[in-house]
Short mmCIF file of C-alpha atoms in Angstrom, two decimals:
data_model
loop_
_atom_site.label_atom_id
_atom_site.label_comp_id
_atom_site.label_asym_id
_atom_site.label_seq_id
_atom_site.Cartn_x
_atom_site.Cartn_y
_atom_site.Cartn_z
CA MET A 1 260.86 -36.78 -69.40
CA PRO A 2 261.47 -39.76 -71.70
CA SER A 3 262.77 -42.99 -70.23
CA GLU A 4 266.54 -43.32 -69.97
CA VAL A 5 268.18 -45.38 -72.71
CA VAL A 6 270.62 -48.05 -71.51
CA ASP A 7 273.48 -49.71 -73.35
CA PRO A 8 271.70 -52.16 -75.70
CA ALA A 9 274.33 -54.80 -74.99
CA SER A 10 273.33 -54.80 -71.31
CA VAL A 11 269.92 -56.22 -72.26
CA GLY A 12 271.04 -58.64 -74.95
CA PHE A 13 271.13 -56.53 -78.13
CA ASP A 14 273.95 -56.03 -80.59
CA PRO A 15 274.04 -52.20 -80.86
CA GLN A 16 275.17 -52.20 -84.48
CA ARG A 17 272.45 -54.61 -85.52
CA LEU A 18 269.83 -52.62 -83.62
CA ALA A 19 270.99 -49.45 -85.38
CA GLN A 20 269.86 -51.06 -88.65
CA VAL A 21 266.29 -50.14 -87.63
CA LYS A 22 267.09 -46.49 -88.30
CA THR A 23 269.17 -47.25 -91.38
CA HIS A 24 266.33 -49.22 -92.93
CA PHE A 25 263.38 -46.95 -92.16
CA ALA A 26 265.35 -43.79 -92.92
CA LYS A 27 265.15 -44.91 -96.53
CA TYR A 28 261.36 -44.66 -96.33
CA VAL A 29 261.71 -41.07 -95.16
CA ASP A 30 264.51 -40.05 -97.50
CA ASP A 31 262.64 -41.15 -100.61
CA GLY A 32 259.37 -39.60 -99.41
CA ARG A 33 257.34 -42.71 -98.54
CA LEU A 34 257.04 -41.72 -94.87
CA PRO A 35 257.10 -38.24 -93.34
CA GLY A 36 259.10 -39.56 -90.40
CA PHE A 37 259.02 -42.17 -87.65
CA GLN A 38 259.75 -42.83 -84.01
CA VAL A 39 260.59 -46.22 -82.54
CA LEU A 40 261.20 -47.41 -78.99
CA VAL A 41 262.53 -50.86 -78.11
CA SER A 42 262.57 -52.06 -74.51
CA ARG A 43 263.85 -55.26 -72.97
CA LYS A 44 263.76 -56.49 -69.40
CA GLY A 45 262.16 -53.22 -68.37
CA GLN A 46 264.94 -51.09 -69.85
CA VAL A 47 264.78 -48.89 -72.96
CA ALA A 48 267.46 -50.24 -75.29
CA TYR A 49 266.73 -48.10 -78.31
CA ARG A 50 264.87 -44.90 -79.08
CA GLU A 51 265.13 -43.23 -82.46
CA SER A 52 263.33 -40.36 -84.17
CA TYR A 53 263.87 -39.55 -87.83
CA GLY A 54 262.18 -37.23 -90.29
CA LYS A 55 259.37 -34.76 -89.83
CA ARG A 56 256.13 -34.61 -87.92
CA ASP A 57 255.14 -31.84 -90.33
CA ILE A 58 256.95 -31.76 -93.66
CA GLU A 59 255.38 -28.56 -94.93
CA ASN A 60 256.35 -26.55 -91.84
CA ASP A 61 259.72 -28.29 -91.40
CA LEU A 62 258.93 -29.53 -87.89
CA PRO A 63 260.93 -32.57 -86.71
CA ILE A 64 259.65 -35.59 -84.84
CA GLU A 65 260.62 -35.08 -81.22
CA ASP A 66 260.37 -37.13 -78.02
CA ASP A 67 257.02 -35.53 -77.16
CA THR A 68 255.44 -35.62 -80.63
CA VAL A 69 251.76 -36.61 -80.52
CA PHE A 70 250.40 -39.22 -82.93
CA ARG A 71 246.94 -40.45 -83.91
CA ILE A 72 247.10 -44.05 -82.76
CA TYR A 73 243.72 -45.10 -84.20
CA SER A 74 243.28 -48.85 -83.58
CA MET A 75 246.01 -48.95 -80.94
CA THR A 76 243.12 -47.51 -78.89
CA LYS A 77 241.54 -50.98 -78.97
CA PRO A 78 243.90 -52.67 -76.48
CA ILE A 79 243.35 -49.80 -74.03
CA THR A 80 239.56 -50.18 -74.30
CA SER A 81 239.96 -53.93 -73.84
CA VAL A 82 242.01 -53.36 -70.68
CA ALA A 83 239.29 -50.99 -69.43
CA ALA A 84 236.65 -53.66 -69.98
CA MET A 85 238.71 -56.33 -68.24
CA MET A 86 239.26 -54.04 -65.25
CA LEU A 87 235.49 -53.96 -64.85
CA TYR A 88 235.36 -57.72 -65.42
CA GLU A 89 237.78 -58.20 -62.54
CA GLU A 90 235.40 -56.20 -60.34
CA GLY A 91 232.59 -58.64 -61.15
CA ALA A 92 230.65 -56.11 -63.23
CA PHE A 93 229.89 -58.70 -65.92
CA GLU A 94 230.87 -62.10 -67.24
CA LEU A 95 232.51 -62.58 -70.62
CA THR A 96 229.69 -64.93 -71.57
CA ASP A 97 227.01 -62.31 -70.85
CA ALA A 98 224.94 -61.20 -73.82
CA VAL A 99 225.74 -57.71 -75.06
CA SER A 100 221.98 -57.07 -75.06
CA ASP A 101 221.97 -57.35 -71.26
CA TYR A 102 223.78 -54.00 -71.23
CA ILE A 103 222.87 -52.50 -74.61
CA PRO A 104 219.26 -53.56 -75.34
CA ALA A 105 219.50 -52.71 -79.07
CA TYR A 106 221.48 -55.97 -79.51
CA ALA A 107 218.58 -58.22 -78.50
CA ASP A 108 217.27 -59.11 -81.97
CA LEU A 109 220.23 -59.24 -84.34
CA LYS A 110 220.00 -60.23 -88.00
CA VAL A 111 222.57 -62.00 -90.19
CA LEU A 112 222.98 -61.01 -93.83
CA THR A 113 222.41 -64.00 -96.13
CA GLY A 114 222.17 -62.41 -99.58
CA GLY A 115 220.63 -59.71 -101.67
CA SER A 116 222.13 -56.31 -102.32
CA SER A 117 222.77 -53.22 -100.25
CA LEU A 118 219.46 -51.88 -101.57
CA LYS A 119 217.54 -55.08 -100.80
CA PRO A 120 219.49 -57.10 -98.21
CA VAL A 121 218.22 -60.56 -97.27
CA THR A 122 218.60 -61.49 -93.61
CA ARG A 123 217.70 -64.11 -91.02
CA PRO A 124 217.66 -64.01 -87.22
CA ALA A 125 221.08 -64.63 -85.64
CA ALA A 126 221.42 -68.19 -84.36
CA THR A 127 223.54 -67.16 -81.39
CA LYS A 128 223.63 -64.20 -79.02
CA MET A 129 226.43 -61.67 -79.31
CA ARG A 130 228.46 -62.01 -76.12
CA ILE A 131 230.96 -59.63 -74.55
CA SER A 132 233.82 -61.98 -75.43
CA HIS A 133 232.82 -61.66 -79.09
CA LEU A 134 233.38 -57.90 -78.91
CA LEU A 135 236.82 -58.42 -77.40
CA ASN A 136 238.02 -60.87 -80.04
CA HIS A 137 236.18 -59.55 -83.13
CA THR A 138 233.98 -62.61 -83.61
CA SER A 139 230.85 -60.47 -83.18
CA GLY A 140 229.81 -60.44 -86.85
CA LEU A 141 230.14 -56.64 -87.05
CA THR A 142 232.37 -55.00 -89.68
CA TYR A 143 233.99 -51.75 -90.84
CA GLY A 144 232.61 -49.75 -93.77
CA PHE A 145 236.12 -49.16 -95.12
CA HIS A 146 236.72 -52.85 -95.83
CA HIS A 147 235.03 -52.69 -99.27
CA VAL A 148 234.85 -56.49 -99.57
CA HIS A 149 231.20 -57.36 -98.88
CA THR A 150 227.64 -56.09 -99.11
CA GLN A 151 227.64 -55.69 -95.33
CA ASP A 152 230.49 -53.16 -95.61
CA GLU A 153 228.48 -51.22 -98.19
CA LEU A 154 225.51 -51.09 -95.83
CA TYR A 155 227.77 -49.51 -93.21
CA ARG A 156 228.93 -46.90 -95.71
CA GLN A 157 225.36 -46.12 -96.70
CA ALA A 158 224.58 -45.54 -93.02
CA GLY A 159 227.44 -43.03 -92.79
CA PHE A 160 230.09 -45.33 -91.29
CA GLU A 161 233.25 -45.62 -93.35
CA TRP A 162 236.31 -43.90 -91.87
CA GLY A 163 234.31 -42.13 -89.19
CA VAL A 164 230.85 -41.35 -87.89
CA PRO A 165 228.38 -38.53 -88.57
CA PRO A 166 229.15 -35.23 -86.79
CA GLY A 167 227.68 -34.91 -83.31
CA SER A 168 227.45 -38.66 -82.77
CA THR A 169 227.75 -40.19 -79.31
CA ALA A 170 228.86 -43.66 -78.27
CA GLU A 171 225.29 -44.50 -77.28
CA LYS A 172 223.85 -43.48 -80.65
CA ILE A 173 226.60 -45.20 -82.61
CA ALA A 174 226.38 -48.49 -80.71
CA ASP A 175 222.59 -48.57 -81.18
CA ALA A 176 222.97 -47.76 -84.89
CA TYR A 177 225.40 -50.63 -85.46
CA ALA A 178 222.85 -53.02 -83.92
CA GLN A 179 220.36 -52.11 -86.66
CA LEU A 180 222.74 -53.25 -89.41
CA PRO A 181 222.97 -56.96 -90.33
CA LEU A 182 225.82 -59.14 -89.12
CA ARG A 183 228.20 -60.91 -91.49
CA PHE A 184 227.88 -64.22 -89.60
CA ASP A 185 226.51 -65.69 -86.39
CA PRO A 186 228.46 -64.31 -83.42
CA GLY A 187 231.31 -66.55 -82.26
CA THR A 188 231.70 -68.47 -85.51
CA LYS A 189 234.24 -66.44 -87.52
CA TRP A 190 236.58 -63.44 -87.19
CA ASN A 191 236.11 -60.09 -88.90
CA TYR A 192 237.99 -56.92 -87.95
CA SER A 193 235.26 -54.53 -86.97
CA VAL A 194 233.67 -51.79 -84.88
CA SER A 195 233.37 -54.35 -82.06
CA THR A 196 235.66 -52.34 -79.80
CA ASP A 197 233.57 -49.20 -80.29
CA VAL A 198 230.61 -51.19 -78.97
CA LEU A 199 232.83 -52.49 -76.17
CA GLY A 200 233.69 -48.89 -75.31
CA ARG A 201 230.01 -48.11 -75.01
CA LEU A 202 229.60 -51.15 -72.75
CA VAL A 203 232.35 -49.75 -70.51
CA GLU A 204 230.36 -46.52 -70.29
CA VAL A 205 227.13 -48.33 -69.40
CA VAL A 206 228.74 -50.51 -66.74
CA SER A 207 230.96 -47.84 -65.19
CA GLY A 208 228.56 -44.91 -65.37
CA GLN A 209 231.35 -42.77 -66.86
CA THR A 210 232.18 -41.66 -70.37
CA LEU A 211 235.03 -43.63 -71.90
CA ALA A 212 237.18 -40.50 -71.75
CA GLU A 213 236.54 -40.16 -68.02
CA PHE A 214 237.24 -43.84 -67.37
CA PHE A 215 240.47 -43.77 -69.34
CA GLN A 216 241.72 -40.66 -67.57
CA GLN A 217 240.79 -41.70 -64.05
CA ARG A 218 241.50 -45.42 -64.20
CA ILE A 219 244.29 -45.82 -66.80
CA PHE A 220 246.02 -42.65 -68.03
CA GLY A 221 246.29 -40.93 -64.67
CA PRO A 222 247.52 -43.97 -62.72
CA LEU A 223 250.02 -44.99 -65.43
CA GLY A 224 251.32 -41.46 -66.00
CA MET A 225 250.14 -41.37 -69.62
CA LYS A 226 249.90 -37.59 -69.53
CA ASP A 227 249.65 -36.97 -73.29
CA SER A 228 246.98 -39.54 -74.18
CA SER A 229 243.54 -38.17 -74.98
CA PHE A 230 240.51 -38.33 -77.24
CA ALA A 231 240.80 -34.62 -77.96
CA VAL A 232 243.47 -31.99 -78.49
CA ARG A 233 244.01 -30.11 -75.21
CA GLY A 234 246.73 -27.88 -73.82
CA ASP A 235 249.77 -27.95 -76.10
CA LEU A 236 248.94 -31.33 -77.67
CA GLY A 237 247.83 -29.55 -80.85
CA ASP A 238 251.22 -27.87 -81.24
CA ARG A 239 252.94 -31.24 -80.92
CA LEU A 240 250.49 -33.20 -83.09
CA ALA A 241 252.03 -34.71 -86.21
CA ALA A 242 250.37 -34.08 -89.57
CA LEU A 243 248.61 -36.99 -91.26
CA TYR A 244 249.68 -38.24 -94.69
CA ILE A 245 248.43 -40.61 -97.37
CA PRO A 246 250.36 -42.15 -100.29
CA ASN A 247 250.28 -40.39 -103.65
CA PRO A 248 248.79 -43.00 -106.02
CA ALA A 249 251.23 -41.93 -108.74
CA ASP A 250 254.52 -42.53 -106.94
CA GLY A 251 253.78 -43.57 -103.33
CA THR A 252 255.19 -40.43 -101.76
CA ALA A 253 253.49 -39.10 -98.65
CA VAL A 254 250.90 -36.38 -99.29
CA ARG A 255 249.38 -34.34 -96.47
CA ASN A 256 245.70 -34.95 -95.70
CA ASP A 257 244.40 -32.29 -93.33
CA ALA A 258 240.78 -33.01 -94.27
CA PHE A 259 241.05 -36.27 -92.38
CA GLY A 260 243.87 -35.43 -90.01
CA ASP A 261 242.21 -32.35 -88.51
CA ALA A 262 239.19 -34.31 -87.31
CA VAL A 263 240.92 -34.84 -83.96
CA ARG A 264 241.30 -31.06 -83.53
CA GLY A 265 237.56 -30.41 -83.43
CA GLU A 266 235.01 -31.04 -80.71
CA VAL A 267 234.84 -34.74 -79.85
CA THR A 268 231.40 -36.07 -78.92
CA PHE A 269 232.02 -39.73 -79.83
CA PHE A 270 234.70 -41.36 -77.70
CA SER A 271 235.72 -44.15 -80.05
CA GLY A 272 237.02 -47.15 -78.14
CA GLY A 273 238.10 -48.60 -81.45
CA GLY A 274 240.21 -45.76 -82.77
CA GLY A 275 239.80 -42.36 -81.17
CA LEU A 276 242.98 -41.71 -79.20
CA ILE A 277 246.03 -39.56 -79.71
CA SER A 278 249.14 -40.42 -77.73
CA THR A 279 252.94 -40.34 -77.62
CA THR A 280 255.54 -43.05 -77.96
CA GLU A 281 256.49 -42.61 -74.30
CA ASP A 282 252.89 -42.89 -73.11
CA TYR A 283 252.23 -46.02 -75.12
CA HIS A 284 255.52 -47.47 -73.95
CA ARG A 285 254.24 -47.18 -70.40
CA PHE A 286 251.09 -49.02 -71.42
CA THR A 287 253.12 -51.84 -72.99
CA GLN A 288 255.29 -52.09 -69.87
CA MET A 289 252.18 -52.55 -67.77
CA LEU A 290 251.13 -55.39 -70.08
CA LEU A 291 254.58 -57.02 -70.00
CA ARG A 292 254.70 -56.84 -66.21
CA GLY A 293 251.37 -58.62 -65.90
CA GLY A 294 249.12 -55.65 -65.25
CA GLU A 295 251.34 -53.54 -62.95
CA LEU A 296 253.74 -50.63 -63.42
CA ASP A 297 255.57 -48.55 -60.82
CA GLY A 298 253.42 -49.86 -58.01
CA VAL A 299 250.13 -49.26 -59.86
CA ARG A 300 248.17 -52.38 -60.74
CA LEU A 301 245.42 -52.19 -63.34
CA LEU A 302 244.88 -55.92 -63.87
CA GLY A 303 245.90 -59.22 -62.34
CA ASN A 304 248.64 -61.16 -64.12
CA ARG A 305 246.29 -64.10 -64.77
CA THR A 306 243.93 -61.73 -66.54
CA ILE A 307 246.70 -60.44 -68.80
CA ARG A 308 247.70 -64.01 -69.65
CA TYR A 309 244.08 -64.86 -70.41
CA MET A 310 243.73 -61.83 -72.68
CA ALA A 311 246.93 -62.85 -74.50
CA THR A 312 245.64 -66.38 -75.17
CA ASN A 313 244.12 -67.26 -78.54
CA SER A 314 240.33 -67.32 -78.20
CA LEU A 315 239.30 -67.97 -81.79
CA PRO A 316 236.88 -70.87 -82.41
CA GLY A 317 238.62 -74.22 -82.07
CA ASP A 318 241.95 -72.51 -81.30
CA GLN A 319 242.32 -71.85 -85.04
CA ASP A 320 244.31 -69.01 -86.57
CA LEU A 321 243.04 -66.05 -88.58
CA ALA A 322 243.82 -67.79 -91.86
CA GLN A 323 241.31 -70.49 -90.93
CA VAL A 324 238.44 -68.45 -89.48
CA GLY A 325 239.14 -64.85 -90.51
CA ILE A 326 237.35 -62.92 -93.25
CA PRO A 327 240.06 -62.04 -95.83
CA LEU A 328 240.89 -58.32 -95.77
CA ASP A 329 243.72 -55.87 -95.13
CA ALA A 330 243.75 -56.00 -91.34
CA GLU A 331 246.57 -54.91 -89.04
CA THR A 332 248.34 -58.28 -89.19
CA ILE A 333 249.25 -61.27 -91.33
CA TYR A 334 246.66 -64.02 -90.88
CA ASP A 335 248.85 -67.14 -91.15
CA GLY A 336 249.90 -68.43 -87.74
CA MET A 337 248.16 -65.56 -85.94
CA GLY A 338 245.36 -65.97 -83.45
CA PHE A 339 243.42 -63.38 -81.52
CA GLY A 340 242.84 -63.01 -77.80
CA LEU A 341 240.80 -60.49 -75.85
CA GLY A 342 241.98 -57.23 -77.38
CA PHE A 343 245.20 -58.29 -79.10
CA SER A 344 246.48 -60.43 -81.91
CA VAL A 345 248.32 -63.45 -80.45
CA LEU A 346 251.06 -65.26 -82.35
CA LYS A 347 250.44 -69.00 -82.44
CA ASP A 348 253.07 -70.13 -84.96
CA PRO A 349 256.06 -67.93 -85.91
CA VAL A 350 256.99 -70.26 -88.78
CA ALA A 351 253.55 -70.02 -90.39
CA TYR A 352 253.62 -66.27 -89.72
CA GLY A 353 256.79 -66.08 -91.77
CA THR A 354 258.62 -63.46 -89.71
CA LEU A 355 261.03 -63.64 -86.78
CA SER A 356 259.09 -63.47 -83.53
CA SER A 357 258.09 -65.57 -80.52
CA LYS A 358 255.12 -67.78 -79.84
CA GLY A 359 252.79 -65.90 -77.51
CA GLU A 360 253.81 -62.43 -78.70
CA PHE A 361 250.78 -60.13 -78.67
CA GLY A 362 250.03 -56.66 -79.98
CA TRP A 363 248.22 -54.62 -82.61
CA GLY A 364 248.56 -51.60 -84.89
CA GLY A 365 246.78 -48.47 -86.04
CA ALA A 366 245.47 -47.23 -89.37
CA ALA A 367 248.23 -44.62 -89.72
CA SER A 368 250.93 -47.35 -89.76
CA THR A 369 251.62 -47.27 -86.02
CA ALA A 370 252.30 -50.58 -84.27
CA PHE A 371 253.27 -52.21 -81.00
CA TRP A 372 253.92 -55.65 -79.66
CA VAL A 373 254.72 -57.32 -76.34
CA ASP A 374 256.84 -60.49 -76.25
CA PRO A 375 256.74 -62.12 -72.79
CA ALA A 376 259.23 -64.83 -73.81
CA GLU A 377 261.91 -62.25 -74.63
CA GLU A 378 260.71 -59.65 -72.09
CA LEU A 379 260.49 -57.33 -75.08
CA THR A 380 258.20 -54.46 -76.04
CA VAL A 381 258.32 -52.36 -79.20
CA VAL A 382 256.39 -49.20 -80.15
CA PHE A 383 256.55 -47.70 -83.65
CA MET A 384 254.93 -44.38 -84.53
CA THR A 385 254.41 -42.62 -87.85
CA GLN A 386 251.41 -41.01 -89.61
CA LEU A 387 250.75 -42.64 -92.97
CA LEU A 388 247.26 -43.89 -93.79
CA PRO A 389 246.54 -46.75 -94.57
CA SER A 390 248.71 -49.14 -92.60
CA SER A 391 248.61 -51.81 -95.30
CA TYR A 392 250.56 -49.70 -97.81
CA HIS A 393 254.08 -50.67 -96.62
CA PRO A 394 255.28 -53.86 -94.83
CA ILE A 395 256.55 -51.81 -91.90
CA ARG A 396 255.50 -54.17 -89.12
CA THR A 397 257.05 -57.36 -90.42
CA GLN A 398 260.23 -55.56 -91.45
CA LEU A 399 260.50 -54.00 -87.99
CA LYS A 400 260.21 -57.42 -86.38
CA GLN A 401 262.93 -58.99 -88.49
CA LEU A 402 265.26 -56.08 -87.68
CA VAL A 403 264.57 -56.12 -83.93
CA TYR A 404 264.73 -59.88 -83.43
CA SER A 405 267.85 -60.30 -85.53
CA ALA A 406 269.58 -57.79 -83.22
CA LEU A 407 269.07 -60.05 -80.17
CA ILE A 408 272.23 -62.03 -79.45
CA ASP A 409 272.09 -63.25 -75.83
#
């Protein structure tokens, strides 16, 4: 059952202002830019607003409902990061440990210095890749779908753009990434990347379980996230929303089953960077655990000091993404934004240019999903839809200005 919704005024919201969230995003649905959306806003541990609008499947006229299942893609990353930090708290590794101590393929890394994708020029990496570099995307790895650098092209040539070759495993994929050159020496810059997929493999090595087993036994089961999974099981397939992409001609949402149905097949690669499907209610429970410092309903996954540490900017020299990040369409604005261990971390709301709070942390997914946790306001927000890519509409910043402007206490 979904969480009970309280009177928004009881937790500091103006109900009429908060209702503008639906009014605004309904326009995206009504003119065809989004198939539909679901949003949940919680404050002080109480759900102040839950709204569903539009379709999970336009062609079959199926509405978005409370139990609709969404591909959350990179919103998998914070869950993988929590898994890693649970093992860290058990003394399984140190954040300064070399990745090669656990995945030997990372012992002799190369950095790309020039040349072309056919004849790349490299040099030995000047620094070791450490576990902390995987958590905060300063590893030097990349994504093939970036299309901004020769390194990205090398990933595509190896079969890594929006996915991995059929039949891949986390072990094979992590080892394959190690054979490709880095963009920079680990720990020196930030580049959104497959780092969390490698981190997921590290969780497997250290725990002796597959990532799917670890998630289910250590996170999903204890938190009651009953509809979160790497694969379609039970009735999840019946509740799974269709995936859409924008029509280049007019921006309207066009169904893309070729990509969307990948999650319905056999899953052999448990992608810590983007493999999960989930529901708004499940992810809400995850955000509540984060807001409460690692505990929910008597179940503690992490210590509160660990959560605070993860939500602290860890970029070189305490800089923001605009200063040390590789320019690309990531899941956030760079100005004023730092990055911790698994989340973006807001350093300067003024530089960021959108209403929010210093210390707010969160992330988003490729299909335009998003979440954030704001400890200062005791606020969490989860937004679900299924439009790829996430950079096509300014959904996340618009959602923030609507939510924060509805706070009046």
